Short mmCIF file of C-alpha atoms in Angstrom, two decimals:
data_model
loop_
_atom_site.label_atom_id
_atom_site.label_comp_id
_atom_site.label_asym_id
_atom_site.label_seq_id
_atom_site.Cartn_x
_atom_site.Cartn_y
_atom_site.Cartn_z
CA MET A 1 0.00 0.00 0.00
CA LYS A 2 1.37 3.39 -1.01
CA LYS A 3 1.66 6.26 1.43
CA PHE A 4 -1.00 8.96 1.05
CA MET A 5 0.02 11.52 -1.59
CA ASP A 6 3.77 11.03 -1.20
CA ASP A 7 6.39 12.04 -3.78
CA THR A 8 5.29 9.19 -6.06
CA PHE A 9 1.61 10.21 -5.97
CA LEU A 10 -0.12 8.99 -9.18
CA LEU A 11 3.20 7.64 -10.51
CA GLN A 12 3.03 3.87 -10.88
CA SER A 13 6.38 3.00 -12.46
CA ASN A 14 10.02 4.05 -12.33
CA THR A 15 9.69 5.37 -15.88
CA ALA A 16 6.79 7.57 -14.81
CA ILE A 17 8.81 8.85 -11.85
CA ASP A 18 11.75 9.69 -14.13
CA ILE A 19 9.53 11.52 -16.63
CA TYR A 20 7.77 13.51 -13.91
CA THR A 21 11.10 14.43 -12.27
CA ALA A 22 12.21 15.92 -15.58
CA ILE A 23 9.14 18.14 -16.02
CA LYS A 24 7.89 18.97 -12.52
CA ASP A 25 9.74 22.28 -12.14
CA LEU A 26 9.04 23.70 -15.61
CA PRO A 27 7.31 27.12 -15.62
CA ILE A 28 3.57 27.42 -16.19
CA ILE A 29 1.81 28.98 -19.16
CA ASP A 30 -1.75 29.51 -17.91
CA TYR A 31 -3.43 30.45 -21.19
CA HIS A 32 -6.99 30.48 -19.84
CA CYS A 33 -8.05 31.55 -16.36
CA HIS A 34 -10.50 33.84 -14.59
CA LEU A 35 -8.12 35.53 -12.15
CA ASP A 36 -8.97 39.10 -11.21
CA PRO A 37 -6.63 41.63 -12.93
CA GLU A 38 -7.33 44.12 -10.13
CA ALA A 39 -5.98 41.67 -7.57
CA ILE A 40 -2.79 41.27 -9.62
CA ALA A 41 -2.36 44.98 -10.32
CA ASN A 42 -2.77 45.93 -6.66
CA ASN A 43 -1.01 42.86 -5.22
CA TRP A 44 -3.94 41.97 -2.99
CA ARG A 45 -3.45 40.34 0.36
CA TYR A 46 -6.10 37.94 1.56
CA GLU A 47 -7.52 38.44 5.04
CA ASN A 48 -7.63 34.73 5.75
CA ILE A 49 -7.57 31.28 4.15
CA THR A 50 -11.37 31.27 3.76
CA HIS A 51 -11.26 34.32 1.47
CA LEU A 52 -8.36 32.88 -0.52
CA TRP A 53 -9.62 29.30 -0.73
CA LEU A 54 -13.41 29.62 -0.83
CA GLY A 55 -14.09 33.22 -1.84
CA SER A 56 -14.90 32.58 -5.52
CA ASP A 57 -14.49 28.85 -6.08
CA HIS A 58 -17.77 27.42 -7.32
CA TYR A 59 -16.14 23.97 -7.59
CA LYS A 60 -15.94 23.89 -3.80
CA TRP A 61 -19.36 25.51 -3.40
CA ARG A 62 -21.05 22.73 -5.40
CA LEU A 63 -19.39 20.04 -3.31
CA MET A 64 -20.39 21.73 -0.06
CA ARG A 65 -24.02 21.98 -1.19
CA SER A 66 -23.94 18.29 -2.06
CA ASN A 67 -22.78 17.61 1.50
CA GLY A 68 -25.70 19.47 3.03
CA VAL A 69 -23.81 22.63 4.02
CA PRO A 70 -26.27 25.56 4.33
CA GLU A 71 -25.76 28.47 1.92
CA SER A 72 -24.97 30.72 4.88
CA HIS A 73 -21.71 28.77 5.25
CA ILE A 74 -20.89 28.81 1.53
CA THR A 75 -21.69 32.21 0.02
CA GLY A 76 -23.57 33.68 2.98
CA ASP A 77 -22.66 35.68 6.06
CA ALA A 78 -21.51 32.94 8.44
CA PRO A 79 -18.15 33.64 10.18
CA ASP A 80 -15.13 32.81 8.03
CA GLN A 81 -13.79 30.19 10.41
CA GLU A 82 -17.14 28.38 10.39
CA LYS A 83 -17.15 28.39 6.57
CA PHE A 84 -13.65 26.94 6.60
CA ALA A 85 -14.69 24.24 9.06
CA ALA A 86 -17.67 23.38 6.85
CA TRP A 87 -15.35 22.99 3.88
CA CYS A 88 -12.97 20.75 5.86
CA ALA A 89 -15.90 18.58 6.96
CA THR A 90 -16.91 18.25 3.31
CA LEU A 91 -13.39 17.55 2.08
CA GLU A 92 -12.83 14.92 4.75
CA VAL A 93 -15.26 12.52 3.08
CA ALA A 94 -14.73 13.58 -0.58
CA ILE A 95 -13.16 10.28 -1.61
CA GLY A 96 -12.66 10.06 -5.37
CA SER A 97 -12.98 13.82 -5.94
CA PRO A 98 -10.21 15.80 -7.67
CA LEU A 99 -10.91 18.54 -5.12
CA TYR A 100 -9.59 16.19 -2.44
CA HIS A 101 -6.27 15.94 -4.25
CA TRP A 102 -6.09 19.58 -5.37
CA SER A 103 -6.82 20.88 -1.87
CA HIS A 104 -4.15 18.74 -0.25
CA LEU A 105 -1.64 19.73 -2.95
CA GLU A 106 -2.47 23.41 -2.35
CA LEU A 107 -1.87 23.05 1.39
CA LYS A 108 1.41 21.22 0.72
CA ARG A 109 2.80 23.59 -1.90
CA TYR A 110 1.72 26.94 -0.47
CA PHE A 111 1.40 26.32 3.27
CA ASP A 112 3.85 23.46 3.92
CA PHE A 113 1.04 21.44 5.49
CA ASP A 114 1.73 17.75 4.92
CA GLY A 115 -1.13 16.24 6.91
CA VAL A 116 -4.65 15.14 6.09
CA VAL A 117 -7.57 17.56 6.28
CA THR A 118 -10.21 16.46 8.78
CA SER A 119 -12.95 18.05 10.84
CA LYS A 120 -10.80 17.58 13.92
CA ASN A 121 -7.82 19.58 12.68
CA ALA A 122 -9.75 22.30 10.79
CA ALA A 123 -9.08 24.92 13.49
CA GLU A 124 -5.37 24.06 13.54
CA ILE A 125 -5.10 24.38 9.73
CA TYR A 126 -7.03 27.66 9.81
CA VAL A 127 -4.56 29.22 12.27
CA HIS A 128 -1.53 27.74 10.48
CA CYS A 129 -2.53 29.15 7.08
CA ASN A 130 -3.61 32.54 8.42
CA THR A 131 -0.26 32.99 10.19
CA LEU A 132 1.54 32.49 6.88
CA LEU A 133 -0.86 34.78 5.01
CA GLU A 134 0.38 37.66 7.17
CA LYS A 135 3.76 37.47 5.42
CA ASP A 136 4.53 39.68 2.41
CA GLU A 137 5.33 36.71 0.18
CA TYR A 138 1.72 35.54 0.51
CA ALA A 139 0.31 38.54 -1.32
CA VAL A 140 -0.79 37.81 -4.90
CA HIS A 141 2.58 38.51 -6.54
CA GLY A 142 4.31 36.17 -4.15
CA LEU A 143 1.77 33.41 -4.79
CA LEU A 144 2.26 33.71 -8.55
CA LYS A 145 6.03 33.66 -8.17
CA ARG A 146 5.85 30.61 -5.92
CA SER A 147 3.71 28.93 -8.59
CA ARG A 148 6.34 29.58 -11.32
CA VAL A 149 3.75 31.26 -13.54
CA GLU A 150 5.49 32.64 -16.62
CA MET A 151 2.35 33.83 -18.42
CA LEU A 152 -1.32 33.99 -17.56
CA ALA A 153 -4.25 35.15 -19.63
CA THR A 154 -7.29 36.60 -17.86
CA THR A 155 -10.80 36.71 -19.38
CA ASP A 156 -12.03 40.16 -20.38
CA ASP A 157 -15.03 41.72 -22.10
CA PRO A 158 -14.42 43.82 -25.27
CA ALA A 159 -15.86 46.86 -23.48
CA ASP A 160 -13.43 46.55 -20.55
CA THR A 161 -11.12 49.50 -19.94
CA LEU A 162 -8.21 47.14 -19.15
CA LYS A 163 -6.99 49.73 -16.67
CA TYR A 164 -5.57 47.06 -14.39
CA HIS A 165 -3.71 45.44 -17.25
CA ALA A 166 -2.20 48.85 -18.00
CA LYS A 167 -1.04 49.11 -14.40
CA ILE A 168 0.39 45.59 -14.52
CA GLN A 169 2.29 46.41 -17.72
CA TYR A 170 3.69 49.57 -16.17
CA ASP A 171 4.62 48.15 -12.77
CA GLU A 172 5.55 44.62 -13.91
CA VAL A 173 4.77 41.61 -11.73
CA PRO A 174 7.79 40.02 -10.08
CA GLY A 175 8.25 36.44 -11.24
CA VAL A 176 5.61 36.67 -13.96
CA ALA A 177 6.70 37.46 -17.52
CA LYS A 178 3.29 38.34 -18.93
CA VAL A 179 -0.24 39.02 -17.72
CA ARG A 180 -2.38 39.23 -20.84
CA PRO A 181 -6.04 40.05 -21.38
CA THR A 182 -8.22 37.70 -23.41
CA PHE A 183 -10.82 39.15 -25.78
CA ARG A 184 -14.07 37.36 -24.83
CA PRO A 185 -17.24 38.58 -26.58
CA GLY A 186 -20.33 37.49 -24.73
CA LEU A 187 -23.36 39.73 -25.18
CA LEU A 188 -21.93 40.91 -28.49
CA LEU A 189 -23.00 37.60 -30.04
CA ASP A 190 -26.39 37.46 -28.32
CA PRO A 191 -28.61 40.02 -30.08
CA ALA A 192 -31.80 38.48 -28.67
CA ASN A 193 -30.69 39.18 -25.10
CA PRO A 194 -32.72 41.99 -23.47
CA ALA A 195 -29.44 43.57 -22.33
CA PHE A 196 -27.99 43.70 -25.88
CA GLY A 197 -28.88 47.36 -26.56
CA GLU A 198 -27.39 48.51 -23.27
CA TYR A 199 -24.24 46.52 -24.03
CA VAL A 200 -23.83 48.23 -27.42
CA LYS A 201 -23.90 51.58 -25.58
CA ARG A 202 -21.11 50.34 -23.27
CA LEU A 203 -19.10 49.27 -26.30
CA GLU A 204 -19.68 52.65 -27.90
CA LEU A 205 -18.30 54.44 -24.84
CA ALA A 206 -15.31 52.14 -24.60
CA ALA A 207 -14.44 52.68 -28.27
CA ASN A 208 -14.98 56.45 -27.96
CA GLN A 209 -16.92 56.17 -31.21
CA ARG A 210 -17.77 59.48 -32.84
CA GLY A 211 -21.39 59.50 -33.90
CA GLY A 212 -22.04 56.36 -31.87
CA ILE A 213 -22.85 52.83 -33.00
CA THR A 214 -25.90 53.15 -35.21
CA ASP A 215 -25.50 50.40 -37.82
CA TRP A 216 -23.44 47.37 -38.84
CA GLU A 217 -20.59 49.45 -40.27
CA THR A 218 -20.13 51.59 -37.16
CA LEU A 219 -20.35 48.44 -35.02
CA LEU A 220 -17.43 46.89 -36.91
CA THR A 221 -15.46 50.14 -36.68
CA ALA A 222 -15.91 50.15 -32.91
CA LEU A 223 -14.90 46.50 -32.65
CA GLU A 224 -11.75 47.04 -34.72
CA SER A 225 -10.84 49.83 -32.32
CA ARG A 226 -11.32 47.49 -29.35
CA LEU A 227 -9.30 44.70 -30.97
CA ASP A 228 -6.43 47.14 -31.55
CA PHE A 229 -6.72 48.37 -27.97
CA PHE A 230 -6.57 44.83 -26.58
CA ALA A 231 -3.55 44.09 -28.78
CA MET A 232 -1.83 47.16 -27.35
CA ARG A 233 -2.28 45.63 -23.89
CA GLY A 234 -0.60 42.40 -24.99
CA CYS A 235 -3.66 40.39 -26.01
CA ASN A 236 -3.21 37.66 -28.61
CA ILE A 237 -5.91 35.25 -27.41
CA CYS A 238 -9.68 35.38 -27.80
CA ASP A 239 -12.36 33.15 -26.32
CA HIS A 240 -15.95 32.32 -27.22
CA ALA A 241 -18.52 30.46 -25.16
CA LEU A 242 -20.68 28.67 -27.74
CA ASP A 243 -23.44 26.86 -25.87
CA PRO A 244 -23.69 25.16 -28.36
CA PRO A 245 -22.44 26.43 -31.76
CA VAL A 246 -25.07 27.50 -34.29
CA PHE A 247 -24.31 28.50 -37.86
CA ASP A 248 -26.09 29.59 -41.03
CA ALA A 249 -23.77 29.09 -44.01
CA ALA A 250 -25.89 31.53 -46.05
CA ASN A 251 -25.13 34.43 -43.72
CA SER A 252 -24.41 37.82 -45.25
CA GLU A 253 -23.54 41.32 -44.10
CA THR A 254 -26.79 42.61 -45.52
CA LYS A 255 -28.89 40.22 -43.45
CA ALA A 256 -26.76 40.76 -40.32
CA ALA A 257 -27.06 44.53 -40.70
CA LEU A 258 -30.86 44.31 -40.84
CA VAL A 259 -30.97 42.09 -37.76
CA PHE A 260 -28.61 44.43 -35.88
CA ARG A 261 -30.80 47.46 -36.58
CA LYS A 262 -33.82 45.51 -35.37
CA ALA A 263 -32.02 44.51 -32.18
CA LEU A 264 -30.96 48.12 -31.54
CA ARG A 265 -34.60 49.16 -31.73
CA GLY A 266 -35.39 46.59 -29.06
CA GLU A 267 -37.57 44.50 -31.35
CA THR A 268 -38.01 40.77 -30.81
CA LEU A 269 -35.81 38.63 -33.05
CA THR A 270 -36.72 35.26 -34.49
CA HIS A 271 -34.41 32.33 -33.79
CA GLU A 272 -33.31 32.37 -37.44
CA GLU A 273 -32.53 36.10 -37.33
CA ALA A 274 -30.36 35.68 -34.23
CA ILE A 275 -28.43 32.87 -35.94
CA GLN A 276 -27.95 35.05 -39.04
CA TYR A 277 -26.37 37.79 -36.94
CA LYS A 278 -24.26 35.40 -34.84
CA SER A 279 -22.95 33.60 -37.91
CA ARG A 280 -21.88 36.75 -39.73
CA MET A 281 -20.37 38.30 -36.62
CA PHE A 282 -18.41 35.12 -35.90
CA MET A 283 -17.06 35.07 -39.47
CA TRP A 284 -15.97 38.70 -39.20
CA LEU A 285 -14.30 38.17 -35.83
CA GLY A 286 -12.53 35.01 -37.00
CA ALA A 287 -11.01 36.89 -39.92
CA GLN A 288 -9.87 39.65 -37.57
CA TYR A 289 -8.22 37.12 -35.26
CA LYS A 290 -6.43 35.47 -38.18
CA LYS A 291 -5.21 38.82 -39.48
CA ARG A 292 -3.73 39.59 -36.06
CA ASP A 293 -2.32 36.06 -35.59
CA TRP A 294 -4.37 35.52 -32.43
CA VAL A 295 -5.35 32.16 -30.96
CA MET A 296 -9.11 31.51 -30.92
CA GLN A 297 -10.61 29.38 -28.14
CA LEU A 298 -14.08 27.86 -28.51
CA HIS A 299 -15.73 26.55 -25.33
CA MET A 300 -18.78 24.49 -26.24
CA GLY A 301 -21.52 22.54 -24.57
CA ALA A 302 -22.17 24.21 -21.22
CA MET A 303 -25.74 24.57 -19.98
CA ARG A 304 -25.61 27.57 -17.68
CA ASN A 305 -27.67 29.01 -14.81
CA ASN A 306 -30.08 26.09 -14.49
CA ASN A 307 -31.40 27.04 -11.04
CA ALA A 308 -33.51 30.15 -11.61
CA ARG A 309 -34.12 30.73 -7.90
CA MET A 310 -30.42 30.71 -7.05
CA LEU A 311 -29.56 32.77 -10.13
CA GLY A 312 -31.87 35.44 -8.73
CA LEU A 313 -30.26 35.22 -5.30
CA LEU A 314 -26.56 34.86 -6.18
CA GLY A 315 -26.18 35.69 -9.87
CA ALA A 316 -24.25 33.80 -12.54
CA ASP A 317 -21.10 31.69 -12.08
CA THR A 318 -22.06 30.48 -8.62
CA GLY A 319 -22.15 26.74 -9.24
CA TYR A 320 -25.44 26.02 -11.02
CA ASP A 321 -24.14 25.04 -14.45
CA SER A 322 -23.90 21.59 -16.01
CA MET A 323 -23.14 19.72 -19.23
CA GLY A 324 -25.40 20.18 -22.22
CA ASP A 325 -26.14 17.26 -24.51
CA LYS A 326 -27.12 18.91 -27.79
CA PRO A 327 -25.05 17.64 -30.77
CA PHE A 328 -23.00 20.33 -32.52
CA ALA A 329 -20.59 18.56 -34.89
CA ARG A 330 -22.29 19.80 -38.08
CA PRO A 331 -22.50 23.53 -37.24
CA LEU A 332 -18.96 23.48 -35.84
CA ALA A 333 -17.61 21.93 -39.04
CA LYS A 334 -19.47 24.51 -41.13
CA MET A 335 -18.12 27.39 -39.03
CA LEU A 336 -14.53 26.25 -39.30
CA ASP A 337 -14.86 25.43 -42.99
CA ALA A 338 -16.36 28.83 -43.81
CA LEU A 339 -13.30 30.51 -42.30
CA GLU A 340 -10.85 28.06 -43.85
CA LYS A 341 -12.23 28.62 -47.36
CA ASN A 342 -10.97 32.20 -47.31
CA ASP A 343 -7.79 31.44 -45.35
CA GLU A 344 -9.33 33.24 -42.37
CA LEU A 345 -9.23 30.42 -39.82
CA PRO A 346 -6.91 31.36 -36.95
CA ARG A 347 -5.06 28.89 -34.78
CA THR A 348 -7.93 27.42 -32.79
CA ILE A 349 -8.48 25.43 -29.59
CA LEU A 350 -11.67 23.37 -29.30
CA TYR A 351 -13.18 22.47 -25.91
CA ALA A 352 -16.31 20.43 -25.17
CA LEU A 353 -17.85 20.20 -21.72
CA ASN A 354 -19.65 16.92 -22.39
CA PRO A 355 -17.13 14.08 -22.86
CA THR A 356 -19.47 12.37 -25.31
CA ALA A 357 -18.04 14.92 -27.78
CA ASP A 358 -14.41 13.97 -27.09
CA GLU A 359 -13.85 11.71 -30.06
CA MET A 360 -15.77 14.13 -32.29
CA LEU A 361 -13.45 17.01 -31.39
CA ALA A 362 -10.34 14.83 -31.56
CA THR A 363 -11.25 13.98 -35.16
CA MET A 364 -12.74 17.38 -36.06
CA MET A 365 -9.41 19.13 -35.50
CA GLY A 366 -7.76 16.82 -38.04
CA ASN A 367 -10.02 18.26 -40.75
CA PHE A 368 -8.37 21.67 -40.46
CA GLN A 369 -4.74 20.94 -39.64
CA GLY A 370 -1.96 21.79 -42.06
CA ARG A 371 -0.49 24.95 -43.56
CA GLY A 372 2.85 23.87 -42.13
CA ILE A 373 1.89 24.58 -38.50
CA LYS A 374 2.34 21.90 -35.84
CA GLY A 375 -0.85 21.53 -33.84
CA ARG A 376 -2.53 24.41 -35.64
CA ILE A 377 -5.92 23.21 -34.39
CA GLN A 378 -5.92 21.90 -30.83
CA TRP A 379 -8.31 19.82 -28.80
CA GLY A 380 -8.13 21.76 -25.55
CA ALA A 381 -7.36 20.47 -22.07
CA PRO A 382 -10.07 18.61 -20.11
CA TRP A 383 -12.36 21.41 -19.09
CA TRP A 384 -14.44 22.15 -15.97
CA PHE A 385 -16.27 18.92 -15.13
CA ASN A 386 -13.56 16.87 -16.88
CA ASP A 387 -10.32 18.05 -15.23
CA HIS A 388 -10.08 15.01 -12.95
CA LYS A 389 -7.91 11.90 -13.14
CA PRO A 390 -10.12 9.75 -15.41
CA GLY A 391 -10.94 12.78 -17.56
CA MET A 392 -7.27 13.62 -18.09
CA GLN A 393 -6.35 9.99 -18.71
CA LYS A 394 -9.11 9.63 -21.29
CA HIS A 395 -8.07 12.87 -22.97
CA LEU A 396 -4.43 11.78 -23.28
CA ILE A 397 -5.35 8.32 -24.60
CA THR A 398 -7.93 9.68 -27.08
CA LEU A 399 -5.64 12.44 -28.32
CA GLY A 400 -2.80 9.95 -28.70
CA SER A 401 -5.09 7.59 -30.62
CA LEU A 402 -6.76 10.11 -32.93
CA GLY A 403 -4.38 13.08 -33.10
CA MET A 404 -0.81 14.09 -32.29
CA LEU A 405 -0.39 14.09 -28.52
CA ALA A 406 3.19 15.35 -28.74
CA ASN A 407 1.91 18.70 -30.10
CA PHE A 408 -0.69 19.25 -27.34
CA VAL A 409 -0.46 22.63 -25.57
CA GLY A 410 -1.15 21.10 -22.17
CA MET A 411 -3.03 22.12 -19.06
CA LEU A 412 -4.70 25.35 -17.91
CA THR A 413 -6.35 26.32 -14.64
CA ASP A 414 -9.67 27.88 -15.80
CA SER A 415 -9.73 29.12 -12.20
CA ARG A 416 -10.52 32.18 -10.10
CA SER A 417 -8.10 31.15 -7.35
CA PHE A 418 -4.47 32.25 -7.02
CA ILE A 419 -3.53 28.92 -5.42
CA SER A 420 -5.03 26.66 -8.10
CA TYR A 421 -1.71 26.04 -9.88
CA PRO A 422 -1.15 22.57 -8.38
CA ARG A 423 -3.67 21.51 -11.02
CA HIS A 424 -0.71 21.70 -13.39
CA GLU A 425 1.23 19.37 -11.09
CA TYR A 426 -1.76 17.02 -11.05
CA PHE A 427 -1.83 17.01 -14.85
CA ARG A 428 1.94 16.54 -15.18
CA ARG A 429 1.84 13.54 -12.85
CA ILE A 430 -1.01 11.96 -14.84
CA LEU A 431 0.82 12.70 -18.12
CA ALA A 432 4.05 11.14 -16.84
CA ASN A 433 2.21 8.09 -15.57
CA GLN A 434 0.35 7.54 -18.83
CA MET A 435 3.55 7.80 -20.83
CA GLY A 436 5.24 5.45 -18.36
CA THR A 437 2.40 2.95 -18.77
CA TRP A 438 2.83 2.91 -22.55
CA VAL A 439 6.57 2.24 -22.05
CA GLN A 440 6.02 -0.46 -19.41
CA ASP A 441 3.48 -2.17 -21.68
CA GLY A 442 5.97 -2.24 -24.56
CA GLU A 443 3.96 0.24 -26.62
CA PHE A 444 6.74 2.84 -26.82
CA PRO A 445 10.53 2.48 -26.42
CA HIS A 446 12.30 3.35 -23.17
CA ASP A 447 14.13 6.31 -24.74
CA MET A 448 14.36 8.78 -21.86
CA GLU A 449 15.72 11.59 -24.01
CA LEU A 450 12.74 11.35 -26.36
CA LEU A 451 10.23 10.74 -23.57
CA THR A 452 11.50 13.75 -21.64
CA LYS A 453 11.27 15.95 -24.75
CA ILE A 454 7.68 14.90 -25.49
CA ALA A 455 6.60 15.40 -21.87
CA SER A 456 8.41 18.75 -21.57
CA ASP A 457 6.82 20.00 -24.78
CA ILE A 458 3.32 19.06 -23.58
CA ALA A 459 3.90 20.48 -20.09
CA TYR A 460 5.43 23.79 -21.20
CA TYR A 461 7.21 24.33 -24.51
CA ASN A 462 4.28 23.74 -26.88
CA ALA A 463 2.17 26.33 -25.08
CA LYS A 464 5.10 28.75 -24.91
CA GLY A 465 5.47 28.57 -28.67
CA TYR A 466 1.75 28.50 -29.49
CA PHE A 467 0.95 31.62 -27.47
CA ALA A 468 4.23 33.48 -28.03
#
């Protein structure tokens, strides 16, 4: 029986141990996260471990709700130490959950706590962590430096001022080479949303558009201005949440312009009209990304805000989302093909929340590879409800079977927490073990130089080159 989470955690062979040893200290390229730029710019210090660990982590909130913890001790006004105790009581019995492993890795790597979290020692852990948080090196910059983060990309709306990114660029963050914004249009591609008209006004103000945004042409002018502005702040990544993708191959600027005017007037759009607008806008944006040599990320298949009562109480992104099950292979293929026809398809990363789409995406990307670029189209890291041990193992095996695993750009955090970076360690251990298994089973030669190169590329160098 192995010791609980020792140095060989998840590593089941000497080959796996050797591979992991070679890659464990490589820097981190976190190309998709939801960290707060204000916290980075102002080097926030967290009042206590509850604020740092539970303050915005809907992964933990969902698990606590499943364990019967009242909302007062999750997002409510219960004392911080009681919230922390409730989390420890939940974690204590979370056998099989990735949160069990992540949380213990976080305590090990950031707080030098090598024990097991239980209800009995919750108060001791609370005091131990809070004592360390009083030190200067536990402010945000210190946490990022300790995590060996070389680059991170936040998630930002096109109408954002990016004032905190400007401050970060000016001040520089010790130990972090780049903090980049990511251009993420949300409401822009949702003309049927009641808030669409108000959002266009926000975009107009952000772009400082003379004469305002009154039609399709002035909308595109404003968006070009915002794209240039984001690029000035170091952006070279965009992100779209397509839940799921929809596409009308017969889209045209004329039709999109008519729909846009109708939306500005606050008129109700038909489903077909909304798809017309979305399709044309997506085509225009894709061409802009390609022209600027940006990476485009497509997150597909989430079903969001399913609990209307809790959405009204807490708002979005509070742990009430799940996997959708609507097929989207055909519209996705049409979208990518429409861009590819005109050589306007940027380097693209495809993510699906429902693992039933895994093999579809792993084969879809092969349709649009080429043009002399290694891994031009990527099947992205296991996302959200899939970033656990079996999800990562399945991803590696499927990508190895149907694509080119050696060109994979590796893991991301997709997190709002500044101590979530042990997820990269978790992934690197699973990667090393899977590669070691293939060697032990005689499916790949025991060539440590080649194995180390492949693992190092997946863990770090591929992403460094892809997002450079």
